[in-house]
PDB file of C-alpha atoms in Angstrom:
ATOM      1  CA  MET U  12      12.963 -28.670   2.352  1.00  0.00           C
ATOM      2  CA  PRO U  13      15.734 -26.239   1.171  1.00  0.00           C
ATOM      3  CA  THR U  14      16.604 -23.265   3.248  1.00  0.00           C
ATOM      4  CA  ALA U  15      17.584 -19.773   2.467  1.00  0.00           C
ATOM      5  CA  HIS U  16      21.294 -20.803   2.892  1.00  0.00           C
ATOM      6  CA  ASP U  17      21.659 -23.454   0.058  1.00  0.00           C
ATOM      7  CA  ALA U  18      18.508 -22.015  -2.291  1.00  0.00           C
ATOM      8  CA  ILE U  19      20.312 -21.531  -5.461  1.00  0.00           C
ATOM      9  CA  PHE U  20      18.303 -20.288  -8.383  1.00  0.00           C
ATOM     10  CA  THR U  21      18.286 -20.624 -12.181  1.00  0.00           C
ATOM     11  CA  ASP U  22      20.474 -17.504 -12.797  1.00  0.00           C
ATOM     12  CA  GLY U  23      23.384 -18.959 -10.193  1.00  0.00           C
ATOM     13  CA  THR U  24      22.404 -16.675  -7.345  1.00  0.00           C
ATOM     14  CA  GLN U  25      21.561 -17.251  -3.809  1.00  0.00           C
ATOM     15  CA  ARG U  26      19.091 -15.540  -1.510  1.00  0.00           C
ATOM     16  CA  ALA U  27      18.968 -14.700   2.091  1.00  0.00           C
ATOM     17  CA  SER U  28      15.908 -14.672   4.400  1.00  0.00           C
ATOM     18  CA  HIS U  29      14.523 -11.219   4.411  1.00  0.00           C
ATOM     19  CA  THR U  30      11.847  -9.251   7.201  1.00  0.00           C
ATOM     20  CA  SER U  31      10.581  -6.574   7.979  1.00  0.00           C
ATOM     21  CA  PRO U  32       7.795  -4.806   9.982  1.00  0.00           C
ATOM     22  CA  CYS U  33       3.831  -4.782   9.116  1.00  0.00           C
ATOM     23  CA  PRO U  34       4.010  -1.549   7.114  1.00  0.00           C
ATOM     24  CA  PRO U  35       1.331   0.937   7.793  1.00  0.00           C
ATOM     25  CA  HIS U  36      -1.335   1.140   4.648  1.00  0.00           C
ATOM     26  CA  LEU U  37      -0.776   3.844   2.651  1.00  0.00           C
ATOM     27  CA  PRO U  38      -3.896   4.177  -0.044  1.00  0.00           C
ATOM     28  CA  GLY U  39      -2.064   6.339  -2.397  1.00  0.00           C
ATOM     29  CA  GLU U  40       0.801   3.949  -3.022  1.00  0.00           C
ATOM     30  CA  ALA U  41       0.413   3.416  -6.394  1.00  0.00           C
ATOM     31  CA  LEU U  42       1.035  -0.653  -7.673  1.00  0.00           C
ATOM     32  CA  PRO U  43       3.280  -0.957 -10.908  1.00  0.00           C
ATOM     33  CA  ASP U  44       1.811   0.527 -14.090  1.00  0.00           C
ATOM     34  CA  ASP U  45       0.937  -2.999 -15.528  1.00  0.00           C
ATOM     35  CA  THR U  46      -1.324  -4.237 -12.649  1.00  0.00           C
ATOM     36  CA  PRO U  47      -4.782  -4.673 -13.346  1.00  0.00           C
ATOM     37  CA  PRO U  48      -6.528  -2.783 -11.285  1.00  0.00           C
ATOM     38  CA  GLY U  49      -8.289  -4.656  -7.844  1.00  0.00           C
ATOM     39  CA  PHE U  50      -6.137  -7.453  -9.041  1.00  0.00           C
ATOM     40  CA  VAL U  51      -3.478  -7.631  -6.384  1.00  0.00           C
ATOM     41  CA  LEU U  52      -4.641  -7.995  -2.772  1.00  0.00           C
ATOM     42  CA  LEU U  53      -1.787  -7.955  -0.890  1.00  0.00           C
ATOM     43  CA  ASP U  54      -0.231  -4.621   0.306  1.00  0.00           C
ATOM     44  CA  ALA U  55       3.067  -5.945   1.184  1.00  0.00           C
ATOM     45  CA  ILE U  56       5.531  -9.374   1.681  1.00  0.00           C
ATOM     46  CA  THR U  57       6.997  -8.413   5.080  1.00  0.00           C
ATOM     47  CA  ARG U  58       9.164 -11.366   5.206  1.00  0.00           C
ATOM     48  CA  TYR U  59      10.358 -14.411   2.416  1.00  0.00           C
ATOM     49  CA  ASP U  60      12.904 -17.302   2.137  1.00  0.00           C
ATOM     50  CA  THR U  61      12.626 -20.276   0.610  1.00  0.00           C
ATOM     51  CA  SER U  62      10.439 -21.749   3.218  1.00  0.00           C
ATOM     52  CA  GLY U  63       7.553 -19.535   3.326  1.00  0.00           C
ATOM     53  CA  LEU U  64       6.825 -15.653   3.546  1.00  0.00           C
ATOM     54  CA  THR U  65       4.769 -13.502   5.418  1.00  0.00           C
ATOM     55  CA  ALA U  66       1.883 -11.104   3.436  1.00  0.00           C
ATOM     56  CA  VAL U  67      -0.221  -8.634   4.783  1.00  0.00           C
ATOM     57  CA  ARG U  68      -3.398  -6.721   3.558  1.00  0.00           C
ATOM     58  CA  GLN U  69      -5.037  -3.570   5.349  1.00  0.00           C
ATOM     59  CA  TYR U  70      -8.755  -4.317   5.531  1.00  0.00           C
ATOM     60  CA  SER U  71     -12.145  -2.486   6.123  1.00  0.00           C
ATOM     61  CA  ARG U  72     -15.427  -3.801   6.014  1.00  0.00           C
ATOM     62  CA  THR U  73     -14.304  -6.108   3.397  1.00  0.00           C
ATOM     63  CA  PRO U  74     -15.912  -9.624   2.563  1.00  0.00           C
ATOM     64  CA  ALA U  75     -13.925 -12.492   4.263  1.00  0.00           C
ATOM     65  CA  TRP U  76     -13.544 -14.425   0.717  1.00  0.00           C
ATOM     66  CA  HIS U  77     -10.982 -11.593  -0.046  1.00  0.00           C
ATOM     67  CA  ALA U  78      -8.766 -12.649   2.537  1.00  0.00           C
ATOM     68  CA  VAL U  79      -8.889 -16.250   0.749  1.00  0.00           C
ATOM     69  CA  GLU U  80      -7.994 -14.432  -2.580  1.00  0.00           C
ATOM     70  CA  ALA U  81      -5.407 -13.007  -0.994  1.00  0.00           C
ATOM     71  CA  MET U  82      -3.686 -16.280   0.349  1.00  0.00           C
ATOM     72  CA  ALA U  83      -4.336 -17.514  -2.519  1.00  0.00           C
ATOM     73  CA  GLN U  84      -2.206 -14.677  -4.344  1.00  0.00           C
ATOM     74  CA  ALA U  85       0.575 -15.107  -1.350  1.00  0.00           C
ATOM     75  CA  GLY U  86       1.102 -18.760  -1.990  1.00  0.00           C
ATOM     76  CA  ALA U  87       1.352 -18.369  -5.810  1.00  0.00           C
ATOM     77  CA  MET U  88       3.938 -15.480  -5.349  1.00  0.00           C
ATOM     78  CA  HIS U  89       5.851 -17.779  -2.841  1.00  0.00           C
ATOM     79  CA  LEU U  90       6.249 -20.726  -5.719  1.00  0.00           C
ATOM     80  CA  ARG U  91       7.041 -17.867  -9.141  1.00  0.00           C
ATOM     81  CA  PHE U  92       9.734 -16.675  -6.429  1.00  0.00           C
ATOM     82  CA  LEU U  93      11.242 -19.984  -5.745  1.00  0.00           C
ATOM     83  CA  GLY U  94      11.253 -20.707  -9.342  1.00  0.00           C
ATOM     84  CA  ASP U  95      13.092 -17.404 -10.130  1.00  0.00           C
ATOM     85  CA  PHE U  96       9.722 -15.997 -12.257  1.00  0.00           C
ATOM     86  CA  SER U  97      10.361 -18.697 -15.118  1.00  0.00           C
ATOM     87  CA  ASP U  98       7.186 -20.566 -14.409  1.00  0.00           C
ATOM     88  CA  HIS U  99       3.567 -19.729 -14.717  1.00  0.00           C
ATOM     89  CA  ALA U 100       1.948 -20.820 -11.108  1.00  0.00           C
ATOM     90  CA  PHE U 101      -1.881 -21.426 -10.329  1.00  0.00           C
ATOM     91  CA  LEU U 102      -4.088 -22.449  -7.646  1.00  0.00           C
ATOM     92  CA  LEU U 103      -4.987 -25.963  -7.732  1.00  0.00           C
ATOM     93  CA  GLY U 104      -6.833 -26.785  -4.879  1.00  0.00           C
ATOM     94  CA  ILE U 105      -7.870 -25.250  -0.914  1.00  0.00           C
ATOM     95  CA  THR U 106      -8.615 -27.785   1.815  1.00  0.00           C
ATOM     96  CA  ASP U 107      -9.969 -27.072   5.083  1.00  0.00           C
ATOM     97  CA  CYS U 108     -10.141 -23.183   4.712  1.00  0.00           C
ATOM     98  CA  PRO U 109     -12.862 -21.679   6.510  1.00  0.00           C
ATOM     99  CA  TRP U 110     -13.577 -18.054   6.645  1.00  0.00           C
ATOM    100  CA  PRO U 111     -15.429 -15.984   9.035  1.00  0.00           C
ATOM    101  CA  GLU U 112     -19.355 -14.456   8.195  1.00  0.00           C
ATOM    102  CA  THR U 113     -18.344 -11.080   9.205  1.00  0.00           C
ATOM    103  CA  PRO U 114     -16.245  -8.771   7.359  1.00  0.00           C
ATOM    104  CA  LEU U 115     -12.489  -8.206   8.085  1.00  0.00           C
ATOM    105  CA  ASP U 116     -11.486  -4.944   9.207  1.00  0.00           C
ATOM    106  CA  GLY U 117      -7.755  -4.449  10.566  1.00  0.00           C
ATOM    107  CA  CYS U 118      -4.486  -5.495   9.345  1.00  0.00           C
ATOM    108  CA  CYS U 119      -4.315  -9.140   8.216  1.00  0.00           C
ATOM    109  CA  ARG U 120      -1.046 -11.313   8.464  1.00  0.00           C
ATOM    110  CA  ILE U 121      -0.908 -14.274   5.930  1.00  0.00           C
ATOM    111  CA  GLU U 122       1.480 -16.787   6.898  1.00  0.00           C
ATOM    112  CA  VAL U 123       2.388 -18.898   3.950  1.00  0.00           C
ATOM    113  CA  ARG U 124       4.586 -22.251   4.509  1.00  0.00           C
ATOM    114  CA  LEU U 125       5.911 -24.775   2.058  1.00  0.00           C
ATOM    115  CA  THR U 126       5.090 -27.947   3.007  1.00  0.00           C
ATOM    116  CA  ALA U 127       6.229 -29.817  -0.312  1.00  0.00           C
ATOM    117  CA  LEU U 128       7.457 -29.191  -3.584  1.00  0.00           C
ATOM    118  CA  THR U 129       7.946 -31.057  -6.931  1.00  0.00           C
ATOM    119  CA  GLN U 130       8.850 -29.680 -10.694  1.00  0.00           C
ATOM    120  CA  GLY U 131       5.274 -29.382 -11.240  1.00  0.00           C
ATOM    121  CA  ALA U 132       3.137 -28.437  -7.923  1.00  0.00           C
ATOM    122  CA  ALA U 133       3.599 -27.448  -4.584  1.00  0.00           C
ATOM    123  CA  SER U 134       1.636 -27.312  -1.366  1.00  0.00           C
ATOM    124  CA  TYR U 135       1.562 -24.779   1.360  1.00  0.00           C
ATOM    125  CA  ASP U 136       0.014 -24.582   5.004  1.00  0.00           C
ATOM    126  CA  MET U 137      -2.062 -20.815   5.408  1.00  0.00           C
ATOM    127  CA  THR U 138      -2.404 -18.925   8.508  1.00  0.00           C
ATOM    128  CA  LEU U 139      -4.114 -16.042   8.286  1.00  0.00           C
ATOM    129  CA  SER U 140      -4.551 -13.628  11.416  1.00  0.00           C
ATOM    130  CA  LEU U 141      -5.980 -10.205  11.878  1.00  0.00           C
ATOM    131  CA  ASP U 142      -5.025  -7.548  14.448  1.00  0.00           C
ATOM    132  CA  GLY U 143      -7.593  -6.945  17.141  1.00  0.00           C
ATOM    133  CA  PRO U 144      -8.269  -5.020  20.533  1.00  0.00           C
ATOM    134  CA  ASP U 145      -7.653  -8.006  23.221  1.00  0.00           C
ATOM    135  CA  GLU U 146      -8.711 -10.914  21.635  1.00  0.00           C
ATOM    136  CA  VAL U 147      -5.644 -13.259  21.829  1.00  0.00           C
ATOM    137  CA  THR U 148      -2.529 -12.377  22.860  1.00  0.00           C
ATOM    138  CA  THR U 149       0.531 -14.493  21.110  1.00  0.00           C
ATOM    139  CA  LYS U 150       4.242 -14.010  21.847  1.00  0.00           C
ATOM    140  CA  GLN U 151       6.595 -13.905  19.224  1.00  0.00           C
ATOM    141  CA  GLN U 152      10.355 -14.805  20.006  1.00  0.00           C
ATOM    142  CA  THR U 153      12.330 -12.063  18.004  1.00  0.00           C
ATOM    143  CA  VAL U 154      16.498 -11.930  18.239  1.00  0.00           C
ATOM    144  CA  GLY U 155      16.459 -11.813  22.039  1.00  0.00           C
ATOM    145  CA  ARG U 156      13.294 -10.562  22.920  1.00  0.00           C
ATOM    146  CA  THR U 157       9.896 -11.238  22.941  1.00  0.00           C
ATOM    147  CA  VAL U 158       6.835  -9.259  21.313  1.00  0.00           C
ATOM    148  CA  GLU U 159       3.448  -9.286  22.512  1.00  0.00           C
ATOM    149  CA  HIS U 160       0.766  -8.637  20.415  1.00  0.00           C
ATOM    150  CA  ALA U 161      -3.601  -9.047  20.229  1.00  0.00           C
ATOM    151  CA  VAL U 162      -4.362 -11.102  17.673  1.00  0.00           C
ATOM    152  CA  ARG U 163      -8.023 -12.209  16.353  1.00  0.00           C
ATOM    153  CA  TRP U 164      -7.702 -15.897  14.880  1.00  0.00           C
ATOM    154  CA  VAL U 165      -9.069 -16.217  11.409  1.00  0.00           C
ATOM    155  CA  GLY U 166      -8.406 -19.306  10.147  1.00  0.00           C
ATOM    156  CA  GLN U 167      -6.017 -21.650   8.193  1.00  0.00           C
ATOM    157  CA  GLY U 168      -5.938 -23.970   5.468  1.00  0.00           C
ATOM    158  CA  ALA U 169      -4.033 -26.321   2.900  1.00  0.00           C
ATOM    159  CA  MET U 170      -3.686 -24.760  -0.653  1.00  0.00           C
ATOM    160  CA  LEU U 171      -2.305 -26.764  -3.780  1.00  0.00           C
ATOM    161  CA  PHE U 172      -0.130 -24.916  -6.616  1.00  0.00           C
ATOM    162  CA  GLY U 173       0.554 -26.030  -9.844  1.00  0.00           C
ATOM    163  CA  ARG U 174       3.420 -24.727 -12.150  1.00  0.00           C
ATOM    164  CA  VAL U 175       4.037 -24.871 -15.861  1.00  0.00           C
ATOM    165  CA  PRO U 176       6.615 -23.653 -18.343  1.00  0.00           C
ATOM    166  CA  TYR U 177       5.525 -20.230 -19.856  1.00  0.00           C
ATOM    167  CA  ASP U 178       3.959 -20.962 -23.572  1.00  0.00           C
ATOM    168  CA  ASN U 179       1.826 -18.822 -26.101  1.00  0.00           C
ATOM    169  CA  ILE U 180      -0.950 -18.210 -23.591  1.00  0.00           C
ATOM    170  CA  TYR U 181       0.984 -17.559 -20.956  1.00  0.00           C
ATOM    171  CA  ARG U 182       3.687 -15.398 -22.313  1.00  0.00           C
ATOM    172  CA  GLU U 183       7.089 -15.443 -20.337  1.00  0.00           C
ATOM    173  CA  ALA U 184       7.886 -11.619 -22.115  1.00  0.00           C
ATOM    174  CA  VAL U 185       5.152 -10.633 -20.663  1.00  0.00           C
ATOM    175  CA  LEU U 186       4.507 -12.203 -17.345  1.00  0.00           C
ATOM    176  CA  ALA U 187       7.858 -12.986 -16.209  1.00  0.00           C
ATOM    177  CA  PRO U 188       8.658  -9.228 -16.068  1.00  0.00           C
ATOM    178  CA  ARG U 189       5.506  -8.006 -14.437  1.00  0.00           C
ATOM    179  CA  TYR U 190       5.698 -10.736 -11.842  1.00  0.00           C
ATOM    180  CA  ARG U 191       8.891  -9.782 -10.756  1.00  0.00           C
ATOM    181  CA  ARG U 192       8.052  -6.090 -10.795  1.00  0.00           C
ATOM    182  CA  LEU U 193       5.294  -6.902  -8.153  1.00  0.00           C
ATOM    183  CA  PHE U 194       7.479  -8.933  -6.339  1.00  0.00           C
ATOM    184  CA  ALA U 195       9.931  -5.997  -5.915  1.00  0.00           C
ATOM    185  CA  TRP U 196       7.229  -3.910  -5.138  1.00  0.00           C
ATOM    186  CA  LEU U 197       5.746  -6.185  -2.391  1.00  0.00           C
ATOM    187  CA  THR U 198       8.808  -7.050  -0.441  1.00  0.00           C
ATOM    188  CA  ARG U 199      10.008  -2.817  -0.908  1.00  0.00           C
ATOM    189  CA  SER U 200       9.794  -2.674   3.000  1.00  0.00           C
ATOM    190  CA  CYS U 201      11.819  -6.018   3.546  1.00  0.00           C
ATOM    191  CA  THR U 202      15.355  -5.688   5.125  1.00  0.00           C
ATOM    192  CA  ALA U 203      18.246  -7.868   4.417  1.00  0.00           C
TER     193      ALA U 203
END
């Protein structure tokens, strides 16, 4: 599995790992102009490298299936990032992905971990957690300190994505710049 230290992209650049805290939800903050309304179900990507990413979405009494779509969008965005946005990425299948029957409320974190990668496909393990009051306390080790926060576990599963070169239906001139801008917007709060 490649790491951030040995990821060389088609333009010859090397990308390092990026992280940032969960940003506050800002409803007035605009998406890039060419984003279809209601299509992007991620508020931000707070961490990314060649092994995966963490995305967040603020929910307010939202049907749980939105989180499954957000997981799919996060996985496809990571696969596009790995290919330097030079291929079309799409969901092929989902396994073992239960979700709650009640609506989602709070900041949802989506952890995307690459488990396999070929020229035409990638598989990911996905974990979804929702910040909540006093449900489960988790500990995360970060640079010499331990951070504790309450989390309500929502679900986990696996997703398989395909990727193909752009063609006359999925046009590179339209889609590659759109996904580059969207990725730049979603990672706007990441720090090196």
